[in-house]
Coordinates of C-alpha atoms in Angstrom, one line a residue:
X1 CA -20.4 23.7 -51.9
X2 CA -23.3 23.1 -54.8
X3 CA -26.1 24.7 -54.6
X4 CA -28.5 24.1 -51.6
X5 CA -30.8 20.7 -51.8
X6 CA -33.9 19.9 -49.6
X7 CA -34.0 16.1 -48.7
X8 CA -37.0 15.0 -48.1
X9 CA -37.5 11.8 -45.8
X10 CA -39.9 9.0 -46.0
X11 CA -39.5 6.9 -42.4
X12 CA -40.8 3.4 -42.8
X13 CA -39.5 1.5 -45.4
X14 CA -37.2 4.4 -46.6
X15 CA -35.1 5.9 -43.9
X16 CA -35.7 3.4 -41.6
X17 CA -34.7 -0.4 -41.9
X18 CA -37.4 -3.2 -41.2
X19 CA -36.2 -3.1 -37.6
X20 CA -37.4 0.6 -37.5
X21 CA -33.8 2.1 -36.7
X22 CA -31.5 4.1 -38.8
X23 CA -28.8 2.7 -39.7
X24 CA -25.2 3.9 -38.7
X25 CA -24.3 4.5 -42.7
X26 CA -27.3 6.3 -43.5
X27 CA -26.9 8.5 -40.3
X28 CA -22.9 9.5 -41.4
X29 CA -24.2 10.5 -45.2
X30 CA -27.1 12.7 -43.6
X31 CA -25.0 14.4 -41.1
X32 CA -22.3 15.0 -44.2
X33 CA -25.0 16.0 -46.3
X34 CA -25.7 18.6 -43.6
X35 CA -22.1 19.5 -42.8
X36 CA -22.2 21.2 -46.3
X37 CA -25.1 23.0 -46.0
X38 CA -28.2 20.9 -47.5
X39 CA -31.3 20.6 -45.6
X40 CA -32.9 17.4 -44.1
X41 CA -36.3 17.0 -43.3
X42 CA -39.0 14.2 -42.0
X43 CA -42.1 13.6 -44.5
X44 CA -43.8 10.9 -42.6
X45 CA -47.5 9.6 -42.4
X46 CA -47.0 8.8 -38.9
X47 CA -47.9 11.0 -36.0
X48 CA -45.3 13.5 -34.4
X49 CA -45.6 11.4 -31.4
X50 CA -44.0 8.6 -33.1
X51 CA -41.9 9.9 -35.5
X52 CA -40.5 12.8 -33.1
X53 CA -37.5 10.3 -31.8
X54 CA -35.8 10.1 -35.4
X55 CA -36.0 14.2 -36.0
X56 CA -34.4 14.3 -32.8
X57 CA -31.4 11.3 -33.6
X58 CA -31.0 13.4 -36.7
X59 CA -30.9 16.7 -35.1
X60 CA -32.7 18.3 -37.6
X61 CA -33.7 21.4 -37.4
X62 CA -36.1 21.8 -40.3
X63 CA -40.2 21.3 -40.3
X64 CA -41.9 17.9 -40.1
X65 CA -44.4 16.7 -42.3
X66 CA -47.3 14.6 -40.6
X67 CA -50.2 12.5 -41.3
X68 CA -49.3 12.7 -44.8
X69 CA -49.5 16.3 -45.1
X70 CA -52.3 16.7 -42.6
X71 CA -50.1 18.5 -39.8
X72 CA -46.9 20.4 -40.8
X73 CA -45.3 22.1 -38.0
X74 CA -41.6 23.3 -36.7
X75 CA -40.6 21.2 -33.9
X76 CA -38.0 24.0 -32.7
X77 CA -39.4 27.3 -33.9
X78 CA -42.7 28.1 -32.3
X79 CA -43.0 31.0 -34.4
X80 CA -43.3 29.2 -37.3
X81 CA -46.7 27.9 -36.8
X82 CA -48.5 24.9 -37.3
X83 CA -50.5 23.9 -40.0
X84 CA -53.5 21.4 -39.2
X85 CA -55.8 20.8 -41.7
X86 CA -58.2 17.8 -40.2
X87 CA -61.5 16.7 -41.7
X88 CA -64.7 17.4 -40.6
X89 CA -66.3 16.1 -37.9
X90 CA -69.3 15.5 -39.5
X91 CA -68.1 13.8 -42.5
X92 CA -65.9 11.5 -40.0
X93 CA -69.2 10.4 -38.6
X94 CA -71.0 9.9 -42.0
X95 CA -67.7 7.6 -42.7
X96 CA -68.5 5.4 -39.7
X97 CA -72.3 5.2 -39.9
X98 CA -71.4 3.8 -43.7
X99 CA -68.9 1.4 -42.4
X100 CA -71.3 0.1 -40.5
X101 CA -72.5 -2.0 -44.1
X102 CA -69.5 -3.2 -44.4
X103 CA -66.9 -5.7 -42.8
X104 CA -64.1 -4.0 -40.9
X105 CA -62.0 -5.0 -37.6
X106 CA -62.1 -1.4 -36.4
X107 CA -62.4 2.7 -37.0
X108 CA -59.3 5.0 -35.5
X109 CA -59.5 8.6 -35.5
X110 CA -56.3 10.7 -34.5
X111 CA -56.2 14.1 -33.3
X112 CA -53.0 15.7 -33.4
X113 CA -51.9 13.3 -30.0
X114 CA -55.4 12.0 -29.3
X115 CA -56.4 8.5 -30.7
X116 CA -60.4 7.5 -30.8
X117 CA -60.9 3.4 -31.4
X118 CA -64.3 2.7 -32.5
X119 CA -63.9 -0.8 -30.8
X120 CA -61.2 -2.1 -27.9
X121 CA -58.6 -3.7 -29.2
X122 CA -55.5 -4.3 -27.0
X123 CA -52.9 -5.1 -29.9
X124 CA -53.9 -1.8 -31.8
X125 CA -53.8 0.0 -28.8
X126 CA -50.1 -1.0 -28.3
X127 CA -49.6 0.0 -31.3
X128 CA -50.8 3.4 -31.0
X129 CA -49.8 4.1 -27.8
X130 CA -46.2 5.3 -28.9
X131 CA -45.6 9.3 -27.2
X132 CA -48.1 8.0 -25.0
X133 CA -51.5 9.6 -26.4
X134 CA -54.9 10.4 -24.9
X135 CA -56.7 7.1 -25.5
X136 CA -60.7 6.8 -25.9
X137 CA -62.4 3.4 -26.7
X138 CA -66.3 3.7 -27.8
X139 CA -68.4 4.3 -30.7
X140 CA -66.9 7.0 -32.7
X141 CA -70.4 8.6 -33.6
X142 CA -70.8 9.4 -30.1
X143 CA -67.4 9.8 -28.6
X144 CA -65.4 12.1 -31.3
X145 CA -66.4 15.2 -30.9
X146 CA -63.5 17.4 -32.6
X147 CA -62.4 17.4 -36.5
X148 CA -59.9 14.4 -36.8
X149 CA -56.6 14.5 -38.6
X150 CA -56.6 11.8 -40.1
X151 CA -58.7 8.3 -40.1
X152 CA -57.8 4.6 -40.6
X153 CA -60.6 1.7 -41.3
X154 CA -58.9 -1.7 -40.0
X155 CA -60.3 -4.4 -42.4
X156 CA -59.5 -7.4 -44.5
X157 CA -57.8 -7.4 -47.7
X158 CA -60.7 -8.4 -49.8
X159 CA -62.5 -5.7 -48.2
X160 CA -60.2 -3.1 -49.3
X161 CA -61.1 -1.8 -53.0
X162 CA -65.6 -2.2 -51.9
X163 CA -64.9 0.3 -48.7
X164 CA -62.1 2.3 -51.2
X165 CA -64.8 2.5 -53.8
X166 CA -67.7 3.8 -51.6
X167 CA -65.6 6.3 -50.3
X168 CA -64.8 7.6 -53.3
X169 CA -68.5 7.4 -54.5
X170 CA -69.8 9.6 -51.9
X171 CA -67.1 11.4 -50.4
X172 CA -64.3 12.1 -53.5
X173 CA -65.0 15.9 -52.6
X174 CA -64.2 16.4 -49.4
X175 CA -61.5 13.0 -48.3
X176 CA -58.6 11.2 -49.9
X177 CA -57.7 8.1 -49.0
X178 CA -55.1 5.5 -49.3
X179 CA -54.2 1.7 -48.3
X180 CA -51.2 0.1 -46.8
X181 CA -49.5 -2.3 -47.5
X182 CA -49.3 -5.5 -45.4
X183 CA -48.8 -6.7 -43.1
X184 CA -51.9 -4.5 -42.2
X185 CA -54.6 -4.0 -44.3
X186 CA -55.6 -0.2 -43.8
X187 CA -57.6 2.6 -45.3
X188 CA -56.0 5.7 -44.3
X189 CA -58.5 9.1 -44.5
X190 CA -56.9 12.4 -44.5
X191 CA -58.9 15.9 -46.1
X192 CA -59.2 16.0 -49.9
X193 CA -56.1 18.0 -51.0
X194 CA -53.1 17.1 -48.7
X195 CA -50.5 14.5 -49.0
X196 CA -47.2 15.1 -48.4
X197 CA -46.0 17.0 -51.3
X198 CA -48.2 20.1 -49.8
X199 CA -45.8 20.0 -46.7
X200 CA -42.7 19.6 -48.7
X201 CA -43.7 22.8 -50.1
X202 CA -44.4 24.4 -47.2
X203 CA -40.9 23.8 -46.3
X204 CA -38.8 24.2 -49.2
X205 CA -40.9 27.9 -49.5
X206 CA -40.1 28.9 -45.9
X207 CA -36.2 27.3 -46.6
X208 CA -35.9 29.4 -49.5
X209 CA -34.9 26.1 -51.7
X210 CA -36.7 25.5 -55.7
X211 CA -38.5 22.8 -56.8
X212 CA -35.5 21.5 -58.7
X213 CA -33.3 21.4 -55.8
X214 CA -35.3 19.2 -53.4
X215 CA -34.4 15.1 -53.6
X216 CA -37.0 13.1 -52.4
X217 CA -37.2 9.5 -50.9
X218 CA -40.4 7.2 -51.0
X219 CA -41.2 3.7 -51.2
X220 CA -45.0 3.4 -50.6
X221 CA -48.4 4.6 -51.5
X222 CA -48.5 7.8 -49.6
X223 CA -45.4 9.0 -51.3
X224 CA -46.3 9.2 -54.7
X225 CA -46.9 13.3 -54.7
X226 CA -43.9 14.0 -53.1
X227 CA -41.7 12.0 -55.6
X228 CA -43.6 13.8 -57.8
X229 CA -43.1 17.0 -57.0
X230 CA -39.6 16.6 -56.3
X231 CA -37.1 17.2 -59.1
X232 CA -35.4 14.4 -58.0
X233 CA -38.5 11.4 -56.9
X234 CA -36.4 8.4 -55.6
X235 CA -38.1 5.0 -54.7
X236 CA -36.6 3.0 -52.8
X237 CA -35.6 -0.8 -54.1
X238 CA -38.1 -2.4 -51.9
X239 CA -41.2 0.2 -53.0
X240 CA -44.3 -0.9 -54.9
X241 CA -44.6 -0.8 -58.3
X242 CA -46.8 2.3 -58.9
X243 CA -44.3 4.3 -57.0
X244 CA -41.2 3.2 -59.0
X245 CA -43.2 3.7 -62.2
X246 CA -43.4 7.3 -61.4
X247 CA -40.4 7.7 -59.9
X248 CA -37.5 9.9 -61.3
X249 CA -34.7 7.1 -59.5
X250 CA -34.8 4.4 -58.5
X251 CA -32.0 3.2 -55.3
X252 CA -31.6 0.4 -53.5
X253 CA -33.5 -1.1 -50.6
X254 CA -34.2 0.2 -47.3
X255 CA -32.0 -2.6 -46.0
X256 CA -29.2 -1.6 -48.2
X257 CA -29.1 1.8 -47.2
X258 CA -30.8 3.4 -50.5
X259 CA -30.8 6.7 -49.2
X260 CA -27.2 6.6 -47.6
X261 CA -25.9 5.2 -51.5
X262 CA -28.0 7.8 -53.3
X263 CA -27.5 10.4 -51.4
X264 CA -23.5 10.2 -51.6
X265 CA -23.3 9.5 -54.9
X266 CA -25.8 12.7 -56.6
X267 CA -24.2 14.8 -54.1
X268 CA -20.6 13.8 -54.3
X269 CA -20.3 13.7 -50.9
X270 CA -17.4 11.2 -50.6
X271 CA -18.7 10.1 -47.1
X272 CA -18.7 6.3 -48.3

C-alpha cells in the first residue's frame, strides 16, 4: 500500500449529511481506506456523549478529539489516558457575571458528561440531553462548582461580535472562543490554546504518522487549525468562506459525499 495517512474527521457538516447520518458511500470509502491500512479518526466539537455513536458505526479504533480539542481520550484503550484541559472555574464565573451587561438567551457549561444551564430552557435541554447527561438548571455563579470544558453563550446574532469583543478584551489570555453558524447563534468558550489541531497531534504522535501524511476534513469555524495543520486541509463545498480561504482543497458538499469523492480519488482507492 502507500504510505500510512491519518484522516481526520469533522462530524457536522463534513462527515455527516444535514440529516446527521453517514452516508452508505462515505461509510464503503472509509472502511476501504482502512482495509489498506490508513487511520480514521473523529475530530468533533461535540461531546463524546454525542458523537460516541458514529466512532462506534465506523469502528474505529483510533482517539477522539472533543470539545474542540478540550478532551482527547481513547475510547478503547484505557491505558492511553485522557486529556482534559477545562477552564477555570473562576474565570467561568467572571464570564457570567459580565454577561450579565449584555443580552443573551442563556449560559451552558459542560463537564466532560455534565451540562450546567444558567436558565431552564426545555428546547436546549433536548438538545443537550443526547448520552443522557447529568443535568443542573440555576445560576451558574452558584451552581458550577468544578472547571468546565467548554462554555457556550446562547444569544442573538447582533449580539455576537459586542460579547466576542469583550471577551477578547478581558479574557484573550486565558479563553478562545468561537461562533456558530446558524441556525444557532453561539459563542463557544474553550481554554486559550486548544482547538482541534492539538488533538490531531496527539494522535498522529501516538499513531506514529507525520504531519504530511494526515488529510484533514472541515467545513466550519472550529476547523480552521486542523486544516491547517494538516498537509492536506480539505473544506468541504458547503464550508464558510474563511475556511476555504485557508484551506489546502477544496471537495464537494457534505451532501455530495465530499469526503467519500476525496478520499477515493487522493488515495486511489478505486472503491467508487
Amino acid at each position: 500500500m502507500a504510505e500510512k495517512h491519518l484522516i481526520a474527521l469533522d462530524l457536522d457538516g463534513t462527515l455527516l449529511k444535514d440529516d446527521k447520518t453517514i452516508s452508505d458511500k462515505t461509510k464503503m470509502v472509509i472502511q476501504k481506506a482502512r482495509e489498506v491500512g490508513h487511520e480514521v479518526m473523529i475530530s468533533t466539537g461535540r461531546p463524546y456523549r454525542s458523537s460516541e455513536m458514529y466512532y462506534h458505526e465506523l469502528n474505529l479504533n483510533t482517539p477522539i478529539v472533543n470539545f474542540n480539542g478540550a478532551f482527547v481520550h481513547h475510547p478503547k484503550k484505557s491505558e492511553w489516558g485522557a486529556f482534559h484541559s477545562p477552564l477555570s472555574v473562576d474565570v467561568a464565573k467572571d464570564i457570567v457575571e459580565a454577561c450579565s451587561g449584555f443580552t443573551f438567551h442563556n449560559i451552558i457549561a459542560e463537564v466532560i458528561d455534565e451540562v450546567y444551564f444558567h436558565y431552564h430552557d426545555e428546547k436546549l435541554i433536548e438538545i443537550f440531553h443526547m448520552g443522557n447527561p447529568q443535568v443542573t438548571t440555576g445560576d451558574l455563579r452558584n451552581f458550577l462548582n468544578d472547571s468546565p470544558t467548554s462554555m457556550l453563550i446562547h444569544t442573538d446574532e447582533e449580539h455576537v461580535d459586542t460579547i466576542r469583543q469583550h471577551l477578547s478584551d478581558v479574557h484573550a489570555e486565558v479563553i478562545d472562543h468561537r461562533s456558530w453558524a446558524a441556525p444557532f447563534h453561539v459563542i463557544e468558550i474553550i481554554k486559550h490554546g486548544l482547538n482541534k489541531a492539538v488533538g490531531v497531534k496527539k494522535a498522529a504522535d501516538y499513531l506514529q504518522i507525520p504531519q504530511d501524511r494526515i488529510i484533514a476534513f472541515g467545513d466550519e469555524d472550529n476547523d480552521l487549525e486542523m486544516l491547517e495543520y494538516a498537509r492536506y486541509g480539505v473544506a468541504m463545498g458547503n464550508g464558510i468562506d474563511s475556511v476555504k480561504s485557508i484551506a489546502k482543497d477544496i471537495t464537494l458538499t457534505n451532501e455530495e459525499d465530499g469526503v467519500a469523492v476525496y478520499l477515493n480519488e487522493l488515495l486511489n482507492l478505486k472503491a467508487l
